[in-house]
């Protein structure tokens, strides 16, 4: 299904991993309604595939034995209606993480990575949050417990939009006096470096526009959910694609 694509270096395998991971995260977050509909329990065993191009696909497993690449978890569609949706998505996320590692180290074994290369590859992979952590918001929940409504001055993106300010209580703060902001700024930048985009899973960067969902309190790059700072100015209550889709189904 990957057209014979064979990454041969540690950097190439890591790029392959990141592309597949991004595709899986899209399926389980921003494209969750489409993914849910495709996983019809009435169909045969289905698998969730992520591709280096950052796209995803729900399809039958490969017919050849053994397959060209390790196969994802089989039959994810059968559990769709037998579990709560969030638990089902979390289960698919866990199996997706296992599959991503299997594919990456399959390439490593096939092209003879030595101990140092394998260690370097795992270190690069381990610096990213897992699909499970992105889907469940586990990393942000830990950060939220440590945070207490911080404010931003120089560390926030240059915009007047209240959506830009990272505030982990879900409320947006008024600007504080400069001297207090300067004291908090260094600590805030360090804490918010662990904030993850609910769509792509990448870390917070102070020069990018972010927006928070008022329903699930997950943060997103504006570009990932197609929201600009100008548009955010007119949004009273923002709902991410996943929360919007859930409300539509109910």
mmCIF file of C-alpha atoms in Angstrom:
data_model
loop_
_atom_site.group_PDB
_atom_site.id
_atom_site.type_symbol
_atom_site.label_atom_id
_atom_site.label_comp_id
_atom_site.label_asym_id
_atom_site.label_seq_id
_atom_site.Cartn_x
_atom_site.Cartn_y
_atom_site.Cartn_z
ATOM 1 C CA UNK A 1 0.000 0.000 0.000
ATOM 2 C CA UNK A 2 3.044 2.258 0.249
ATOM 3 C CA UNK A 3 4.207 1.760 -3.312
ATOM 4 C CA UNK A 4 7.461 0.061 -2.386
ATOM 5 C CA UNK A 5 8.773 3.068 -0.432
ATOM 6 C CA UNK A 6 11.862 2.015 1.549
ATOM 7 C CA UNK A 7 13.556 4.558 3.826
ATOM 8 C CA UNK A 8 17.158 3.482 4.415
ATOM 9 C CA UNK A 9 18.712 5.948 6.897
ATOM 10 C CA UNK A 10 17.743 6.829 10.458
ATOM 11 C CA UNK A 11 16.570 10.258 9.303
ATOM 12 C CA UNK A 12 14.497 8.770 6.474
ATOM 13 C CA UNK A 13 12.893 6.201 8.768
ATOM 14 C CA UNK A 14 12.067 8.957 11.269
ATOM 15 C CA UNK A 15 10.463 11.093 8.545
ATOM 16 C CA UNK A 16 8.476 8.024 7.487
ATOM 17 C CA UNK A 17 7.410 7.523 11.122
ATOM 18 C CA UNK A 18 6.348 11.165 11.527
ATOM 19 C CA UNK A 19 4.310 11.099 8.316
ATOM 20 C CA UNK A 20 2.467 7.900 9.269
ATOM 21 C CA UNK A 21 1.924 9.196 12.798
ATOM 22 C CA UNK A 22 0.475 12.477 11.519
ATOM 23 C CA UNK A 23 -1.954 10.568 9.302
ATOM 24 C CA UNK A 24 -3.129 8.384 12.193
ATOM 25 C CA UNK A 25 -3.582 11.405 14.460
ATOM 26 C CA UNK A 26 -5.707 13.092 11.799
ATOM 27 C CA UNK A 27 -7.929 10.009 11.566
ATOM 28 C CA UNK A 28 -8.438 9.925 15.326
ATOM 29 C CA UNK A 29 -8.889 13.675 15.897
ATOM 30 C CA UNK A 30 -9.724 16.142 13.122
ATOM 31 C CA UNK A 31 -11.124 13.466 10.749
ATOM 32 C CA UNK A 32 -12.733 11.380 13.489
ATOM 33 C CA UNK A 33 -16.269 11.571 12.034
ATOM 34 C CA UNK A 34 -15.096 10.195 8.673
ATOM 35 C CA UNK A 35 -12.981 7.547 10.405
ATOM 36 C CA UNK A 36 -15.903 6.503 12.614
ATOM 37 C CA UNK A 37 -18.223 6.089 9.638
ATOM 38 C CA UNK A 38 -15.716 4.006 7.669
ATOM 39 C CA UNK A 39 -15.254 1.541 10.540
ATOM 40 C CA UNK A 40 -18.591 -0.179 9.921
ATOM 41 C CA UNK A 41 -18.889 -3.304 12.125
ATOM 42 C CA UNK A 42 -20.913 -4.944 9.360
ATOM 43 C CA UNK A 43 -17.870 -5.038 7.091
ATOM 44 C CA UNK A 44 -14.972 -7.505 7.153
ATOM 45 C CA UNK A 45 -11.822 -7.122 9.239
ATOM 46 C CA UNK A 46 -10.592 -3.560 8.736
ATOM 47 C CA UNK A 47 -7.273 -1.897 9.565
ATOM 48 C CA UNK A 48 -6.222 1.733 10.017
ATOM 49 C CA UNK A 49 -3.186 2.609 7.898
ATOM 50 C CA UNK A 50 -1.041 5.740 8.155
ATOM 51 C CA UNK A 51 1.110 6.781 5.189
ATOM 52 C CA UNK A 52 4.353 8.787 4.921
ATOM 53 C CA UNK A 53 2.332 11.442 3.060
ATOM 54 C CA UNK A 54 0.429 12.178 6.328
ATOM 55 C CA UNK A 55 -2.742 10.585 4.952
ATOM 56 C CA UNK A 56 -4.717 7.711 6.442
ATOM 57 C CA UNK A 57 -6.882 4.911 5.131
ATOM 58 C CA UNK A 58 -9.270 2.303 6.512
ATOM 59 C CA UNK A 59 -8.929 -0.843 4.436
ATOM 60 C CA UNK A 60 -8.741 -4.614 4.426
ATOM 61 C CA UNK A 61 -5.389 -6.181 5.376
ATOM 62 C CA UNK A 62 -2.885 -7.057 2.685
ATOM 63 C CA UNK A 63 -3.562 -10.354 0.912
ATOM 64 C CA UNK A 64 0.036 -11.509 0.588
ATOM 65 C CA UNK A 65 1.612 -13.548 3.400
ATOM 66 C CA UNK A 66 3.835 -12.290 4.831
ATOM 67 C CA UNK A 67 2.862 -8.708 3.949
ATOM 68 C CA UNK A 68 5.324 -6.127 2.623
ATOM 69 C CA UNK A 69 5.199 -4.287 5.967
ATOM 70 C CA UNK A 70 3.940 -5.229 9.436
ATOM 71 C CA UNK A 71 0.144 -5.025 9.515
ATOM 72 C CA UNK A 72 -1.900 -2.753 11.823
ATOM 73 C CA UNK A 73 -4.354 -4.208 14.341
ATOM 74 C CA UNK A 74 -6.971 -6.314 12.567
ATOM 75 C CA UNK A 75 -10.719 -5.852 13.009
ATOM 76 C CA UNK A 76 -10.811 -2.458 14.725
ATOM 77 C CA UNK A 77 -14.293 -1.939 13.279
ATOM 78 C CA UNK A 78 -15.826 -4.833 15.261
ATOM 79 C CA UNK A 79 -15.352 -3.024 18.584
ATOM 80 C CA UNK A 80 -16.740 0.302 17.382
ATOM 81 C CA UNK A 81 -20.292 -0.104 18.676
ATOM 82 C CA UNK A 82 -19.401 -2.276 21.668
ATOM 83 C CA UNK A 83 -17.454 0.416 23.535
ATOM 84 C CA UNK A 84 -17.810 4.076 24.391
ATOM 85 C CA UNK A 85 -16.413 6.092 21.506
ATOM 86 C CA UNK A 86 -13.578 7.685 23.492
ATOM 87 C CA UNK A 87 -12.488 4.262 24.797
ATOM 88 C CA UNK A 88 -12.604 2.796 21.311
ATOM 89 C CA UNK A 89 -10.538 5.652 19.879
ATOM 90 C CA UNK A 90 -8.036 5.243 22.716
ATOM 91 C CA UNK A 91 -7.749 1.518 21.990
ATOM 92 C CA UNK A 92 -7.149 2.177 18.282
ATOM 93 C CA UNK A 93 -4.547 4.792 19.269
ATOM 94 C CA UNK A 94 -2.651 2.284 21.429
ATOM 95 C CA UNK A 95 -2.541 -0.266 18.601
ATOM 96 C CA UNK A 96 -1.517 2.497 16.189
ATOM 97 C CA UNK A 97 1.470 3.346 18.401
ATOM 98 C CA UNK A 98 2.520 -0.307 18.426
ATOM 99 C CA UNK A 99 2.207 -0.496 14.631
ATOM 100 C CA UNK A 100 4.269 2.668 14.090
ATOM 101 C CA UNK A 101 7.129 1.237 16.153
ATOM 102 C CA UNK A 102 6.864 -2.100 14.345
ATOM 103 C CA UNK A 103 7.155 -0.425 10.929
ATOM 104 C CA UNK A 104 10.052 1.805 11.985
ATOM 105 C CA UNK A 105 12.113 -1.031 13.431
ATOM 106 C CA UNK A 106 11.189 -3.301 10.527
ATOM 107 C CA UNK A 107 12.997 -0.817 8.294
ATOM 108 C CA UNK A 108 15.839 -0.662 10.813
ATOM 109 C CA UNK A 109 16.259 -4.444 10.758
ATOM 110 C CA UNK A 110 15.866 -4.710 6.999
ATOM 111 C CA UNK A 111 18.596 -2.194 6.297
ATOM 112 C CA UNK A 112 20.973 -3.291 9.022
ATOM 113 C CA UNK A 113 20.793 -0.531 11.634
ATOM 114 C CA UNK A 114 23.390 -1.167 14.320
ATOM 115 C CA UNK A 115 22.913 -0.617 18.048
ATOM 116 C CA UNK A 116 23.786 3.081 17.849
ATOM 117 C CA UNK A 117 21.379 3.695 14.949
ATOM 118 C CA UNK A 118 18.540 1.854 16.699
ATOM 119 C CA UNK A 119 19.134 3.845 19.867
ATOM 120 C CA UNK A 120 19.195 7.123 17.948
ATOM 121 C CA UNK A 121 16.001 6.218 16.071
ATOM 122 C CA UNK A 122 14.164 5.329 19.269
ATOM 123 C CA UNK A 123 15.380 8.520 20.943
ATOM 124 C CA UNK A 124 14.016 10.621 18.061
ATOM 125 C CA UNK A 125 10.700 8.756 18.173
ATOM 126 C CA UNK A 126 10.482 8.980 21.948
ATOM 127 C CA UNK A 127 10.789 12.782 21.844
ATOM 128 C CA UNK A 128 7.336 12.909 20.230
ATOM 129 C CA UNK A 129 4.136 12.280 22.201
ATOM 130 C CA UNK A 130 2.479 8.999 21.339
ATOM 131 C CA UNK A 131 -0.708 8.843 19.293
ATOM 132 C CA UNK A 132 -2.455 7.682 22.478
ATOM 133 C CA UNK A 133 -1.208 10.728 24.402
ATOM 134 C CA UNK A 134 -2.417 13.076 21.666
ATOM 135 C CA UNK A 135 -5.819 11.418 21.307
ATOM 136 C CA UNK A 136 -6.527 11.227 25.041
ATOM 137 C CA UNK A 137 -4.883 14.514 25.952
ATOM 138 C CA UNK A 138 -2.854 12.704 28.620
ATOM 139 C CA UNK A 139 0.212 14.911 28.247
ATOM 140 C CA UNK A 140 -1.844 18.108 28.478
ATOM 141 C CA UNK A 141 -3.772 16.828 31.496
ATOM 142 C CA UNK A 142 -0.501 16.427 33.368
ATOM 143 C CA UNK A 143 0.554 19.901 32.336
ATOM 144 C CA UNK A 144 -2.828 21.329 33.314
ATOM 145 C CA UNK A 145 -2.436 20.054 36.879
ATOM 146 C CA UNK A 146 0.843 21.924 37.249
ATOM 147 C CA UNK A 147 -0.395 25.130 35.660
ATOM 148 C CA UNK A 148 -2.431 27.881 37.310
ATOM 149 C CA UNK A 149 -3.780 30.312 34.712
ATOM 150 C CA UNK A 150 -0.511 31.901 33.484
ATOM 151 C CA UNK A 151 -0.418 35.088 31.379
ATOM 152 C CA UNK A 152 1.753 36.011 28.399
ATOM 153 C CA UNK A 153 3.364 39.132 27.074
ATOM 154 C CA UNK A 154 6.422 38.703 24.859
ATOM 155 C CA UNK A 155 6.014 34.913 24.623
ATOM 156 C CA UNK A 156 2.553 34.974 23.025
ATOM 157 C CA UNK A 157 1.942 35.379 19.281
ATOM 158 C CA UNK A 158 1.481 38.969 18.098
ATOM 159 C CA UNK A 159 -2.310 39.156 18.082
ATOM 160 C CA UNK A 160 -5.010 40.743 20.190
ATOM 161 C CA UNK A 161 -7.188 37.659 19.927
ATOM 162 C CA UNK A 162 -8.150 36.205 23.292
ATOM 163 C CA UNK A 163 -7.853 32.782 21.640
ATOM 164 C CA UNK A 164 -4.084 33.155 21.408
ATOM 165 C CA UNK A 165 -3.345 33.307 25.117
ATOM 166 C CA UNK A 166 -2.592 29.915 26.598
ATOM 167 C CA UNK A 167 -4.575 29.573 29.786
ATOM 168 C CA UNK A 168 -5.041 26.032 31.077
ATOM 169 C CA UNK A 169 -8.188 26.815 33.091
ATOM 170 C CA UNK A 170 -10.073 27.543 29.890
ATOM 171 C CA UNK A 171 -10.527 31.231 30.743
ATOM 172 C CA UNK A 172 -8.631 34.100 29.155
ATOM 173 C CA UNK A 173 -6.742 36.547 31.325
ATOM 174 C CA UNK A 174 -6.456 40.299 31.105
ATOM 175 C CA UNK A 175 -2.993 41.750 30.592
ATOM 176 C CA UNK A 176 -0.952 42.233 33.726
ATOM 177 C CA UNK A 177 1.550 45.003 34.602
ATOM 178 C CA UNK A 178 4.816 44.653 32.723
ATOM 179 C CA UNK A 179 6.927 43.870 35.726
ATOM 180 C CA UNK A 180 4.760 40.887 36.721
ATOM 181 C CA UNK A 181 4.666 39.624 33.146
ATOM 182 C CA UNK A 182 8.423 39.771 32.919
ATOM 183 C CA UNK A 183 8.750 37.720 36.100
ATOM 184 C CA UNK A 184 6.330 35.048 34.830
ATOM 185 C CA UNK A 185 7.444 35.033 31.206
ATOM 186 C CA UNK A 186 10.436 32.712 31.509
ATOM 187 C CA UNK A 187 8.492 30.165 33.576
ATOM 188 C CA UNK A 188 5.507 30.316 31.209
ATOM 189 C CA UNK A 189 7.632 29.675 28.131
ATOM 190 C CA UNK A 190 9.170 26.617 29.765
ATOM 191 C CA UNK A 191 5.801 25.209 30.883
ATOM 192 C CA UNK A 192 4.003 25.801 27.604
ATOM 193 C CA UNK A 193 6.745 24.112 25.651
ATOM 194 C CA UNK A 194 5.026 20.860 26.665
ATOM 195 C CA UNK A 195 1.637 21.926 25.281
ATOM 196 C CA UNK A 196 0.635 19.725 22.350
ATOM 197 C CA UNK A 197 -1.575 20.414 19.372
ATOM 198 C CA UNK A 198 -4.663 18.175 19.467
ATOM 199 C CA UNK A 199 -4.462 17.725 15.693
ATOM 200 C CA UNK A 200 -0.811 17.211 14.770
ATOM 201 C CA UNK A 201 0.673 16.495 18.216
ATOM 202 C CA UNK A 202 3.520 18.980 17.826
ATOM 203 C CA UNK A 203 4.673 21.228 20.672
ATOM 204 C CA UNK A 204 3.654 24.813 21.406
ATOM 205 C CA UNK A 205 5.722 27.520 19.728
ATOM 206 C CA UNK A 206 5.421 31.147 20.805
ATOM 207 C CA UNK A 207 5.423 32.488 17.242
ATOM 208 C CA UNK A 208 2.391 30.437 16.119
ATOM 209 C CA UNK A 209 -1.315 31.140 16.498
ATOM 210 C CA UNK A 210 -3.162 28.697 18.775
ATOM 211 C CA UNK A 211 -6.805 28.241 19.713
ATOM 212 C CA UNK A 212 -8.447 26.278 22.540
ATOM 213 C CA UNK A 213 -11.627 24.215 22.239
ATOM 214 C CA UNK A 214 -14.139 25.387 24.846
ATOM 215 C CA UNK A 215 -15.639 21.892 25.023
ATOM 216 C CA UNK A 216 -12.671 19.502 25.453
ATOM 217 C CA UNK A 217 -10.080 22.193 26.354
ATOM 218 C CA UNK A 218 -7.561 20.825 23.861
ATOM 219 C CA UNK A 219 -5.260 23.305 22.097
ATOM 220 C CA UNK A 220 -4.754 23.400 18.333
ATOM 221 C CA UNK A 221 -2.540 25.191 15.840
ATOM 222 C CA UNK A 222 -4.796 27.605 13.994
ATOM 223 C CA UNK A 223 -3.474 26.233 10.701
ATOM 224 C CA UNK A 224 -4.379 22.660 11.693
ATOM 225 C CA UNK A 225 -8.056 23.529 12.241
ATOM 226 C CA UNK A 226 -8.165 26.287 9.593
ATOM 227 C CA UNK A 227 -8.809 29.150 12.036
ATOM 228 C CA UNK A 228 -7.046 32.492 11.526
ATOM 229 C CA UNK A 229 -6.479 35.133 14.239
ATOM 230 C CA UNK A 230 -8.950 37.424 12.440
ATOM 231 C CA UNK A 231 -11.633 34.741 12.405
ATOM 232 C CA UNK A 232 -10.975 33.854 16.044
ATOM 233 C CA UNK A 233 -11.846 37.427 17.037
ATOM 234 C CA UNK A 234 -15.467 36.727 16.079
ATOM 235 C CA UNK A 235 -15.792 33.299 17.724
ATOM 236 C CA UNK A 236 -17.541 33.411 21.103
ATOM 237 C CA UNK A 237 -17.260 29.672 21.811
ATOM 238 C CA UNK A 238 -14.874 27.585 19.736
ATOM 239 C CA UNK A 239 -15.566 23.875 19.177
ATOM 240 C CA UNK A 240 -12.876 21.729 17.575
ATOM 241 C CA UNK A 241 -13.798 19.407 14.666
ATOM 242 C CA UNK A 242 -13.997 16.387 16.968
ATOM 243 C CA UNK A 243 -16.395 18.048 19.434
ATOM 244 C CA UNK A 244 -18.483 19.482 16.603
ATOM 245 C CA UNK A 245 -18.831 16.039 15.064
ATOM 246 C CA UNK A 246 -19.831 14.458 18.391
ATOM 247 C CA UNK A 247 -22.583 17.036 18.878
ATOM 248 C CA UNK A 248 -23.788 16.464 15.317
ATOM 249 C CA UNK A 249 -24.169 12.705 15.951
ATOM 250 C CA UNK A 250 -26.118 13.255 19.159
#
